Structure formats: C-alpha cells, structure tokens
CSV table of C-alpha atoms in Angstrom, one decimal:
chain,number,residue,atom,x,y,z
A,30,UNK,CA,0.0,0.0,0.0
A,31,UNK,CA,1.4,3.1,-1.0
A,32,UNK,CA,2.8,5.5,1.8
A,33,UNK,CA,-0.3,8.2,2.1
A,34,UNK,CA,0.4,11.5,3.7
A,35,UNK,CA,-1.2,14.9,3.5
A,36,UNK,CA,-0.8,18.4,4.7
A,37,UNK,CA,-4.0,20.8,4.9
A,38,UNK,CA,-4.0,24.0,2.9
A,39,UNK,CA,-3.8,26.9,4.7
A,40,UNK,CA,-3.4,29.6,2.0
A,41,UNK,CA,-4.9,31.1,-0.8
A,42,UNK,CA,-8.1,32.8,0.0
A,43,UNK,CA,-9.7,35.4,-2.1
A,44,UNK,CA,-10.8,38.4,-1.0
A,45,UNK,CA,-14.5,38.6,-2.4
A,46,UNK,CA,-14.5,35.1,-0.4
A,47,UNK,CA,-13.5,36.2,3.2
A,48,UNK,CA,-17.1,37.8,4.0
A,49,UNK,CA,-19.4,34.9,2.5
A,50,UNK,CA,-16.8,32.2,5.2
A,51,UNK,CA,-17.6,34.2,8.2
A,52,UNK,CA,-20.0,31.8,9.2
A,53,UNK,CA,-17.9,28.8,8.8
A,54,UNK,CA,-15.2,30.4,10.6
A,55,UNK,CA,-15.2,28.2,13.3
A,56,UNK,CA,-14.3,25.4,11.5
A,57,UNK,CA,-11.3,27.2,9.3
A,58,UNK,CA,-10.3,28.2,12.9
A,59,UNK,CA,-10.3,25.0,14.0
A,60,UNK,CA,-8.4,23.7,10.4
A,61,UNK,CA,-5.6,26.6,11.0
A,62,UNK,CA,-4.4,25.6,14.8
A,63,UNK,CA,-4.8,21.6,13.7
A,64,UNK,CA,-2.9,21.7,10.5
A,65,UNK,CA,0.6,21.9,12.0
A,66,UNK,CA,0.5,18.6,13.4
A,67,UNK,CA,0.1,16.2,10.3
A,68,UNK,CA,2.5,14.4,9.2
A,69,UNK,CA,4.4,17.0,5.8
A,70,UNK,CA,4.8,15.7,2.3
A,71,UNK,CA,3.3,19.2,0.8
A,72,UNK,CA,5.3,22.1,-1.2
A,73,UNK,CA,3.6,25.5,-2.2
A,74,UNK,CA,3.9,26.9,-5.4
A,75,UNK,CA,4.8,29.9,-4.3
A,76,UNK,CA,7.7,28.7,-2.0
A,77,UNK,CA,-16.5,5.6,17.3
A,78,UNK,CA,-20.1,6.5,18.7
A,79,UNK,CA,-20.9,8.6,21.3
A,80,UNK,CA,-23.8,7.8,23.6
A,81,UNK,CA,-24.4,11.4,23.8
A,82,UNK,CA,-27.8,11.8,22.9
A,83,UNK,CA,-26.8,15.4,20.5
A,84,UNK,CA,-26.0,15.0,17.6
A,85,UNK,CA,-22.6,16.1,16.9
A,86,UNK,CA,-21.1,18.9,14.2
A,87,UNK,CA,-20.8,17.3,10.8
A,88,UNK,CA,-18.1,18.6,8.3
A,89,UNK,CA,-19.8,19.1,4.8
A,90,UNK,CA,-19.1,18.7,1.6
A,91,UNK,CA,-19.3,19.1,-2.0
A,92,UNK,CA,-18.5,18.0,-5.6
A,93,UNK,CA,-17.8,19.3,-8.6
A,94,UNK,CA,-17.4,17.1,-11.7
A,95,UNK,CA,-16.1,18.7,-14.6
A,96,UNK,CA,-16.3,17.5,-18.5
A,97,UNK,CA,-18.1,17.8,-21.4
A,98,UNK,CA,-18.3,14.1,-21.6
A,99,UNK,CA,-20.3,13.6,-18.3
A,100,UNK,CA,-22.7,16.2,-19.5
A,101,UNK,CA,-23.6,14.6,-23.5
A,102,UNK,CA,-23.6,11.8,-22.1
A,103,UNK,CA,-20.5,9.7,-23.6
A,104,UNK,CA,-19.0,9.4,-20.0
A,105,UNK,CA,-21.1,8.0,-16.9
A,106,UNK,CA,-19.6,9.6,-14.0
A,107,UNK,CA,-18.6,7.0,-11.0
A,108,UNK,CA,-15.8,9.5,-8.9
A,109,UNK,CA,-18.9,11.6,-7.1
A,110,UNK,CA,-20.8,8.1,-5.9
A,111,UNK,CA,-17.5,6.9,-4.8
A,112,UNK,CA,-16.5,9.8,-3.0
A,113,UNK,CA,-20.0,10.0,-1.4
A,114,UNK,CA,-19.5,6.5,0.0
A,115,UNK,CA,-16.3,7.5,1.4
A,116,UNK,CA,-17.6,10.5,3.0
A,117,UNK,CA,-20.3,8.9,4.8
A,118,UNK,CA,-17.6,6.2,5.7
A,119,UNK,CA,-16.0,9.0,7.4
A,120,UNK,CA,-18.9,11.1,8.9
A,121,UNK,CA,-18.5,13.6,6.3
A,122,UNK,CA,-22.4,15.4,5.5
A,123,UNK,CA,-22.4,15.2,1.6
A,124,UNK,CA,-24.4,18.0,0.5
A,125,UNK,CA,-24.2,18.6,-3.0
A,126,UNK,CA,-22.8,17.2,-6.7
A,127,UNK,CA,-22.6,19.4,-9.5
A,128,UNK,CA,-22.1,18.8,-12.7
A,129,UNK,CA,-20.6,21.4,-15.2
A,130,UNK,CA,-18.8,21.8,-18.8
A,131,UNK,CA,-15.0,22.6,-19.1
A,132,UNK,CA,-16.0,26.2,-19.4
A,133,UNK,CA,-14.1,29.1,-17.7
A,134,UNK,CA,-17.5,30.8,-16.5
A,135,UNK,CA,-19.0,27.4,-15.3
A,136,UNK,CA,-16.0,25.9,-12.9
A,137,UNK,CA,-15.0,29.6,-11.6
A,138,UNK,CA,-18.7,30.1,-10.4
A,139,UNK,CA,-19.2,26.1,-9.2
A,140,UNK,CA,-16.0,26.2,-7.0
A,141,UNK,CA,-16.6,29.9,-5.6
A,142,UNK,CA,-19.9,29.1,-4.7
A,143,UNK,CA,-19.0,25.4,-3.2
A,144,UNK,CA,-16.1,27.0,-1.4
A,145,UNK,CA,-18.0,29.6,0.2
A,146,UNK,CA,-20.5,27.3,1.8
A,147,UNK,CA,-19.0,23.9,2.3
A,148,UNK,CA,-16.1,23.1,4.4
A,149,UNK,CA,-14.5,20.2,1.7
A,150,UNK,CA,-14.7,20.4,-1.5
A,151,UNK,CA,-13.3,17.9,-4.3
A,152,UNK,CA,-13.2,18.3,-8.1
A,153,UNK,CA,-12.3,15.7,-10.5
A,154,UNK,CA,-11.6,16.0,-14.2
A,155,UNK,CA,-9.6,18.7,-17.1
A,156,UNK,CA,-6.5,18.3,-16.0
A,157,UNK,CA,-4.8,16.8,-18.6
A,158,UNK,CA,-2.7,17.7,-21.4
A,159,UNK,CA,-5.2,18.9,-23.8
A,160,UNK,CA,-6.5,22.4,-25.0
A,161,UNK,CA,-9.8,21.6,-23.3
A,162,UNK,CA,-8.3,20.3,-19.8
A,163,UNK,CA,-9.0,24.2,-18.3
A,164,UNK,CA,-9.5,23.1,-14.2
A,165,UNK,CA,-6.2,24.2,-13.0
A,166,UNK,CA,-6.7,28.1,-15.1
A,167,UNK,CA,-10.1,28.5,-14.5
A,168,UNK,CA,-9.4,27.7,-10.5
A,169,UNK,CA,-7.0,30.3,-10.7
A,170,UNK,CA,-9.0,32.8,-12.7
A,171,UNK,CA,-11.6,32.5,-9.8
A,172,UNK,CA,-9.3,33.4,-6.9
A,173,UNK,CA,-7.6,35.5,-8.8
A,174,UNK,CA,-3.9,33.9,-9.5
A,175,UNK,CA,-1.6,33.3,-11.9
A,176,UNK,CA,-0.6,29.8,-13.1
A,177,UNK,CA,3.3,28.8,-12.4
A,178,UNK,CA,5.0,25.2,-13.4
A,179,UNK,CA,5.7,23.3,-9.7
A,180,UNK,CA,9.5,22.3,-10.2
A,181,UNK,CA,8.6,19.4,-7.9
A,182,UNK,CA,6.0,18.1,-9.6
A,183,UNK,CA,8.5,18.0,-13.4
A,184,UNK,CA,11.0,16.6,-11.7
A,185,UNK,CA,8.3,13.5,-10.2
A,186,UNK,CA,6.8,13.7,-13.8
A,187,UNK,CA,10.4,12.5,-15.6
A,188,UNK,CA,11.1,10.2,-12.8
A,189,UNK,CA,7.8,8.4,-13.0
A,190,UNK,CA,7.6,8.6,-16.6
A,191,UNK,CA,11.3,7.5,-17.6
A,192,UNK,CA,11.6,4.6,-15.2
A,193,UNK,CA,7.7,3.4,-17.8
A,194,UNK,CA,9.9,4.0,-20.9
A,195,UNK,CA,8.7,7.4,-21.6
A,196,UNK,CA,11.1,9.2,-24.3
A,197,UNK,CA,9.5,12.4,-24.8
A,198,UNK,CA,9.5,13.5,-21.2
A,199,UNK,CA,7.6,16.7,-20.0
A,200,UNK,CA,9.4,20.2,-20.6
A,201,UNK,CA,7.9,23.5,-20.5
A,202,UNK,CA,10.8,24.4,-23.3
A,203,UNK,CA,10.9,21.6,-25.1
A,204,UNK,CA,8.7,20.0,-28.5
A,205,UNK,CA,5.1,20.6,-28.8
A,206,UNK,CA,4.3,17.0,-27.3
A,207,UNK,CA,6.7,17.8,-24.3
A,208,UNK,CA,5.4,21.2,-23.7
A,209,UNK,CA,1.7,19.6,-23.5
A,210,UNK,CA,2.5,17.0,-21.0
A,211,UNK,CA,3.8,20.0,-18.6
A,212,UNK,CA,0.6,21.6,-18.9
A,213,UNK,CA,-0.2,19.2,-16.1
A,214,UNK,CA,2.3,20.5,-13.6
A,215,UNK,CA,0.5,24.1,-14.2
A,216,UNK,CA,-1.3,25.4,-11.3
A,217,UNK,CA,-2.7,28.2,-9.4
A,218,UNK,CA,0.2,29.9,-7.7
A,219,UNK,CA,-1.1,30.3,-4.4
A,220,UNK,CA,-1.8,26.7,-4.5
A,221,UNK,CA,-0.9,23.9,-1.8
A,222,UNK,CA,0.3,20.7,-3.4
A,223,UNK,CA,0.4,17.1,-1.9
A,224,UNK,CA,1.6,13.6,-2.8
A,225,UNK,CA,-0.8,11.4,-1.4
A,226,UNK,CA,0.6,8.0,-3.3
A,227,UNK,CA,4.6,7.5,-3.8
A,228,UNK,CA,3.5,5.9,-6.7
A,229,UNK,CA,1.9,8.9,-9.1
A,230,UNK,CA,3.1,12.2,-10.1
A,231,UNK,CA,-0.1,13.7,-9.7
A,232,UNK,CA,-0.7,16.0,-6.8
A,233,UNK,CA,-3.7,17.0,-5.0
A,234,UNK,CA,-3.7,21.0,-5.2
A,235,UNK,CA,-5.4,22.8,-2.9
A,236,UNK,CA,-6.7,26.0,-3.5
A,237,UNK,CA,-8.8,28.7,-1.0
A,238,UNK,CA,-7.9,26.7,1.9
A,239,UNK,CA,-10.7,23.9,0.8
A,240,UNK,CA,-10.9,23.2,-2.6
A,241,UNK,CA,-9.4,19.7,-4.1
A,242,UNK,CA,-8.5,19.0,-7.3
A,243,UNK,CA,-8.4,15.4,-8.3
A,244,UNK,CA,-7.8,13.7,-11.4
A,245,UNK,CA,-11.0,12.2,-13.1
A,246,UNK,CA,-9.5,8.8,-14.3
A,247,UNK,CA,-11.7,6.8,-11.3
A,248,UNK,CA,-9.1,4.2,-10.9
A,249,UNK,CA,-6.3,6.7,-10.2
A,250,UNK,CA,-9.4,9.1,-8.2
A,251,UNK,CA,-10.4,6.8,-6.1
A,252,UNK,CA,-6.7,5.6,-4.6
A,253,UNK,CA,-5.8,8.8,-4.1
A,254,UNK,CA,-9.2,9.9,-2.6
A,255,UNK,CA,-8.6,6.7,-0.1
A,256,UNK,CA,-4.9,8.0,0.4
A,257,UNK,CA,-5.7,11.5,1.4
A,258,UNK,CA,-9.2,12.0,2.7
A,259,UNK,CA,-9.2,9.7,5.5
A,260,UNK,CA,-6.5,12.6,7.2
A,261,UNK,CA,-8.3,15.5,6.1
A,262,UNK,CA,-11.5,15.0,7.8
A,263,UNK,CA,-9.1,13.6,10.8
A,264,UNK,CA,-7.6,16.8,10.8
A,265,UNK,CA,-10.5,19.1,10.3
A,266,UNK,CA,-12.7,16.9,12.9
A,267,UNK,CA,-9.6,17.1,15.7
A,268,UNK,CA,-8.9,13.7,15.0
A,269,UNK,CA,-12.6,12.9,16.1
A,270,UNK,CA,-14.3,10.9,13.2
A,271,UNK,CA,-17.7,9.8,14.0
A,272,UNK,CA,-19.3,7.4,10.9
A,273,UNK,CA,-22.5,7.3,10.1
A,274,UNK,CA,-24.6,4.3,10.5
A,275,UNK,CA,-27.5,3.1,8.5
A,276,UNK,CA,-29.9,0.7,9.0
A,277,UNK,CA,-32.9,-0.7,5.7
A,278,UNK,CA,-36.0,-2.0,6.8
A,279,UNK,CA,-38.3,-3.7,4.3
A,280,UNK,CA,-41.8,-3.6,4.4
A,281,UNK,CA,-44.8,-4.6,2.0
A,282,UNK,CA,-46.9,-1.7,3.1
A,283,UNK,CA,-48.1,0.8,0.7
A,284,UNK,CA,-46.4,4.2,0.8
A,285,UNK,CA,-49.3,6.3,2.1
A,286,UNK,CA,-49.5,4.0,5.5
A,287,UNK,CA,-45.9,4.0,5.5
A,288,UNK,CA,-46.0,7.9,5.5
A,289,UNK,CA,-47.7,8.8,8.7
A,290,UNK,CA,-45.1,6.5,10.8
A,291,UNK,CA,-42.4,8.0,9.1
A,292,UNK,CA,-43.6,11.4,10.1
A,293,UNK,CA,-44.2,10.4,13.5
A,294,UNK,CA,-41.0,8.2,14.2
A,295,UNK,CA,-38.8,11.6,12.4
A,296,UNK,CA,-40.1,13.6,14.6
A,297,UNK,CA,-39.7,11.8,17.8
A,298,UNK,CA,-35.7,10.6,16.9
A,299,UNK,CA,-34.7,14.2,14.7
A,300,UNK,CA,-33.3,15.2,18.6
A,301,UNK,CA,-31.0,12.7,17.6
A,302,UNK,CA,-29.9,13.2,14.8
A,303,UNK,CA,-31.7,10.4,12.9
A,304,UNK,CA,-33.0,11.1,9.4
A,305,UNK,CA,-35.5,8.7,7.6
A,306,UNK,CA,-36.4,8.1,4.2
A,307,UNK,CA,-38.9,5.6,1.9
A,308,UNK,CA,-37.6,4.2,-1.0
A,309,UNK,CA,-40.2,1.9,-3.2
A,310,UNK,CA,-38.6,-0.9,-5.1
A,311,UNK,CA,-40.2,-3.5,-7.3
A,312,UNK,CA,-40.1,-7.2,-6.9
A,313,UNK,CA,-38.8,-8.7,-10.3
A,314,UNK,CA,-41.9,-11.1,-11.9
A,315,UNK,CA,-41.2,-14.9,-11.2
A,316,UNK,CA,-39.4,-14.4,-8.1
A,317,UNK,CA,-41.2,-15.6,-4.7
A,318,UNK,CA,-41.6,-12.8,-2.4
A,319,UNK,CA,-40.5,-12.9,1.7
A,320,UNK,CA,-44.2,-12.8,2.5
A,321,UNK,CA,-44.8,-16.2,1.4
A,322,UNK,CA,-46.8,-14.3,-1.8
A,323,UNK,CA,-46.8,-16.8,-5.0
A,324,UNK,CA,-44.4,-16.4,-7.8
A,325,UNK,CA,-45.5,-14.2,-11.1
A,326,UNK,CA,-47.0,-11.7,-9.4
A,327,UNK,CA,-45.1,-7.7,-9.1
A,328,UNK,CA,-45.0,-6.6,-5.8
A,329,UNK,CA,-44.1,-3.2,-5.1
A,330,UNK,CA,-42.0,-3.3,-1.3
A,331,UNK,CA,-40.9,-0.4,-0.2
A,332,UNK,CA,-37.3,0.0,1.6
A,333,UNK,CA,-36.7,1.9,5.1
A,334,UNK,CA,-33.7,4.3,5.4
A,335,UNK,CA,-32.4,5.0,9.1
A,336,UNK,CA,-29.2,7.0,8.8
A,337,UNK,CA,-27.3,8.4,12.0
A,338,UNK,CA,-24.2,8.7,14.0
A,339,UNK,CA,-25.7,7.7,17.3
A,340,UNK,CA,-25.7,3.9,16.7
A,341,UNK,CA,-27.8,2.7,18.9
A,342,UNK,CA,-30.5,5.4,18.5
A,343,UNK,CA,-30.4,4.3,14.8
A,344,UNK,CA,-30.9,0.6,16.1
A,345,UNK,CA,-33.8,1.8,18.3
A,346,UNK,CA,-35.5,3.4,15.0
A,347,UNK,CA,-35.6,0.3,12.9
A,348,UNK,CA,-36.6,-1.9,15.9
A,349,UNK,CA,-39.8,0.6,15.9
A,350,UNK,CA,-40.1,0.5,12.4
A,351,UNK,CA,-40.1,-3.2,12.0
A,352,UNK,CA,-42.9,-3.4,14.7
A,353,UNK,CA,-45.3,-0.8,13.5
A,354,UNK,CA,-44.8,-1.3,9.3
A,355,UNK,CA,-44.2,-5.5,10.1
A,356,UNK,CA,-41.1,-4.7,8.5
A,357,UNK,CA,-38.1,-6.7,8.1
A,358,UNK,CA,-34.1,-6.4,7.7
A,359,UNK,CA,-32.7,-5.8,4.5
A,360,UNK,CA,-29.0,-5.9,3.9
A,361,UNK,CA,-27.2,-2.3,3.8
A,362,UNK,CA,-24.9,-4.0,1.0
C-alpha cells in the first residue's frame, strides 16, 4: 500500500470570499491551529459512537465534476458516488454534486460558490494535457492567481515517466508533445500541493484553503481519494471521526401508510440526529416474495432508510419501524 500523507492547505483565499466564510469560521479556525500537526509531504507553489444523545457537528461537503463528456452523455460519472461512499464512511455530511462543462464561467462560479458554503470540497476532471483540460486556469482565474509550473512536480513527472519508458518527457521548453504534457504541472500559484501516493506524479492542489482538485481517471481518483481524505477530515474533525450508520428496513406496506409512521418516528428521533427516508422498489416477476406471496405476481415493497451517527439510537428506529410497518431487515450491501 502506497505511503499516504497529507498536509492541509492553509493559504490562498480570495478576498471577495473572506465575508461569504464568516460563518464557517469556526471550522477554518479550527483547520488553521490543527494543521501543523500532520504528518508533511506538501510544497507551495509559491515557496467511534458517542452515547451522547446530541447530535454532533458534521463537516460538509461538496463536488464538482467537470467535462463535457459527463454532461452529452459519452461518460457516466462513478468519482462523485465513490467519494459520497467515502464521505459517509468517514462522517462527512455530503451536501451537494454538481455537474458542469469545461468552461471558464462554469467551474469559476461552481467552486466559488461550493467554497463559500461547504467546508470540503473535491473536483475531478480537465487536468490533462489537452487544449480543453481548463481546471487548474479556471481555478486560478476565480481566486484571482496566476498559473506557475511546480518544479517538484516535473521533476516526479520525468522520474515516473522515464523509469515506464517514456522518451519524450515533460518540458515546459521543449517539443510541442513535451510542452503539453507540462501543462499538467500548471497550477494556481497560491496553491498547496500534496503527494498522497509514492507511486503517481499527480498531486492533490489545494486551492482557498478547501478546494481539491483530483484527477478524473476513477481508478487513479479513487486511490488517491482513499490515500488522502481519511486525514483530512481527521484533521478538520480534531482527529474525532464519528461514521455514520444506517440501518434498511423492508416492508410490503403501501407508501401512504408507510408515511404517517415515518412522520411520527422523524419527529420523535430528529433530537438525535436520525434522518429517515422511503424508498419503493419492485419485486422482479417470477421471483417468490418474503411474504410467502406466489411467484408471477409484481409486488411493489418499499425500503426503510435510518441514517445516524448515534448507533444505537439508529438501532432503536428500525426496531420501531419493524414493529409498526411488520417490517423486516434488509441488507445495507
């Protein structure tokens, strides 16, 4: 397993941005006296359940996906789903997955706005070597930075890249095919930059103190995601992670009696935290339902949500659930 390290950003903020954080700043507080003691592997550009009955702070987050190809369609995009699994591994409130086009007007307004009012925030895609791989300059453009080539990250690049068998090896003053593969050490100067996997090149940059950027192949997203956000919400949360749990209950009730329980039940465990949800599914025709109904027949059973950090408040909720719907377990895999 490759060796995984990370150091928070603590730099780069805009100015239109300081007045829309004031109400987070708690948690950037928080982010600035807890940074100093990961572990380092970063170079700027420029040089368990509680039985406490509350439910606790939750860091947020959001994602941005950039590309063309997610939006016509040609690309189906995995990298938000997986990093919405991880968060809520983690305890991390997911809040909300946009989509835009590798426009300079589209990404600058997405990560301003996603900055302002989340405290993580992760991007994936455009930043490759290509005319339309624009992440890194429009980022910069929106916080108001220049771009600068990261010596460190060449120098990785044409160690990583010769040991494969790579001949025409990344140069900002070289060919047309070496100057295009630099592109990709070209960020925002104000920009944090971490190593997360002794096995890529890539770097995460940080930007504003919160913003990610990620490559969008998923294989290479989602080791690095798994190599660098398990210590940045350890570090944001004081080393405190709290996971959600979740709990599915099954019943063959009809929505509209399953509604009024709901209502009741959310009501009575929100104190805690607890958040419910319905979810109607469809049996598939031919297959023998857990009721004992005959085969052939569609039955529409509708699926439970009990999501929480207080783990055995979320156990008391589907025990009550499963008595007043005659529900039953069904498997959270």
């Amino acid at each position: 397993m490759p060796l995984c390290r990370l150091t928070y950003c603590i730099q780069g903020i805009a100015p239109t941005a300081v007045a829309a954080r004031a109400s987070r700043a708690h948690v950037l507080r928080r982010t600035l006296s807890s940074a100093s003691s990961v572990p380092s592997n970063s170079s700027s550009n420029s040089s368990s359940n509680s039985s406490s009955s509350q439910p606790p702070h939750s860091l947020t987050a959001a994602f941005c996906v950039i590309g063309d190809e997610i939006l016509n369609g040609r690309v189906l995009d995995v990298n938000s789903h997986f990093f919405a699994k991880r968060c809520f591994e983690l305890g991390v409130e997911m809040e909300k997955i946009e989509i835009v086009p590798d426009k300079y007007s589209a990404i600058a307004a997405s990560v301003q706005h996603l900055s302002s009012t989340h405290d993580i925030v992760f991007t994936s895609g455009g930043i490759g070597p290509t005319h339309d791989d624009i992440t890194y300059s429009a980022i910069a453009r929106a916080f108001g930075t220049e771009l600068e080539y990261s010596t460190r990250t060449l120098h990785r690049m044409r160690d990583i890249m010769g040991n494969r068998g790579v001949v025409n090896l990344p140069d900002p003053h070289g060919s047309p095919e070496q100057i295009a593969g630099a592109r990709m050490a070209l960020f925002p100067k104000s920009a944090t930059l971490t190593f997360p996997c002794d096995e890529f090149w890539v770097p995460v940059v940080c930007v504003a103190r919160n913003i990610h950027v990620f490559p969008g192949i998923p294989k290479l997203f989602e080791k690095m995601v798994d190599a660098y956000l398990p210590t940045l919400v350890s570090t944001l949360s004081d080393k405190r992670i709290r996971a959600f749990n979740r709990a599915l209950v099954g019943t063959w009730s009809r929505e509209s009696v399953v509604a009024p329980v709901l209502t009741r039940l959310q009501g009575l465990y929100s104190q805690y935290g607890i958040r419910l949800g319905s979810y109607p599914t469809w049996v598939p025709e031919g297959r023998k339902t857990t009721d004992g109904g005959s085969k052939g027949l569609h039955r529409s059973m509708v699926v439970l949500s009990v999501v929480g950090k207080n783990k055995d408040q979320v156990e008391k909720c589907r025990l009550d659930l499963c008595k007043q719907l005659d529900g039953f377990d069904v498997p959270t895999t």
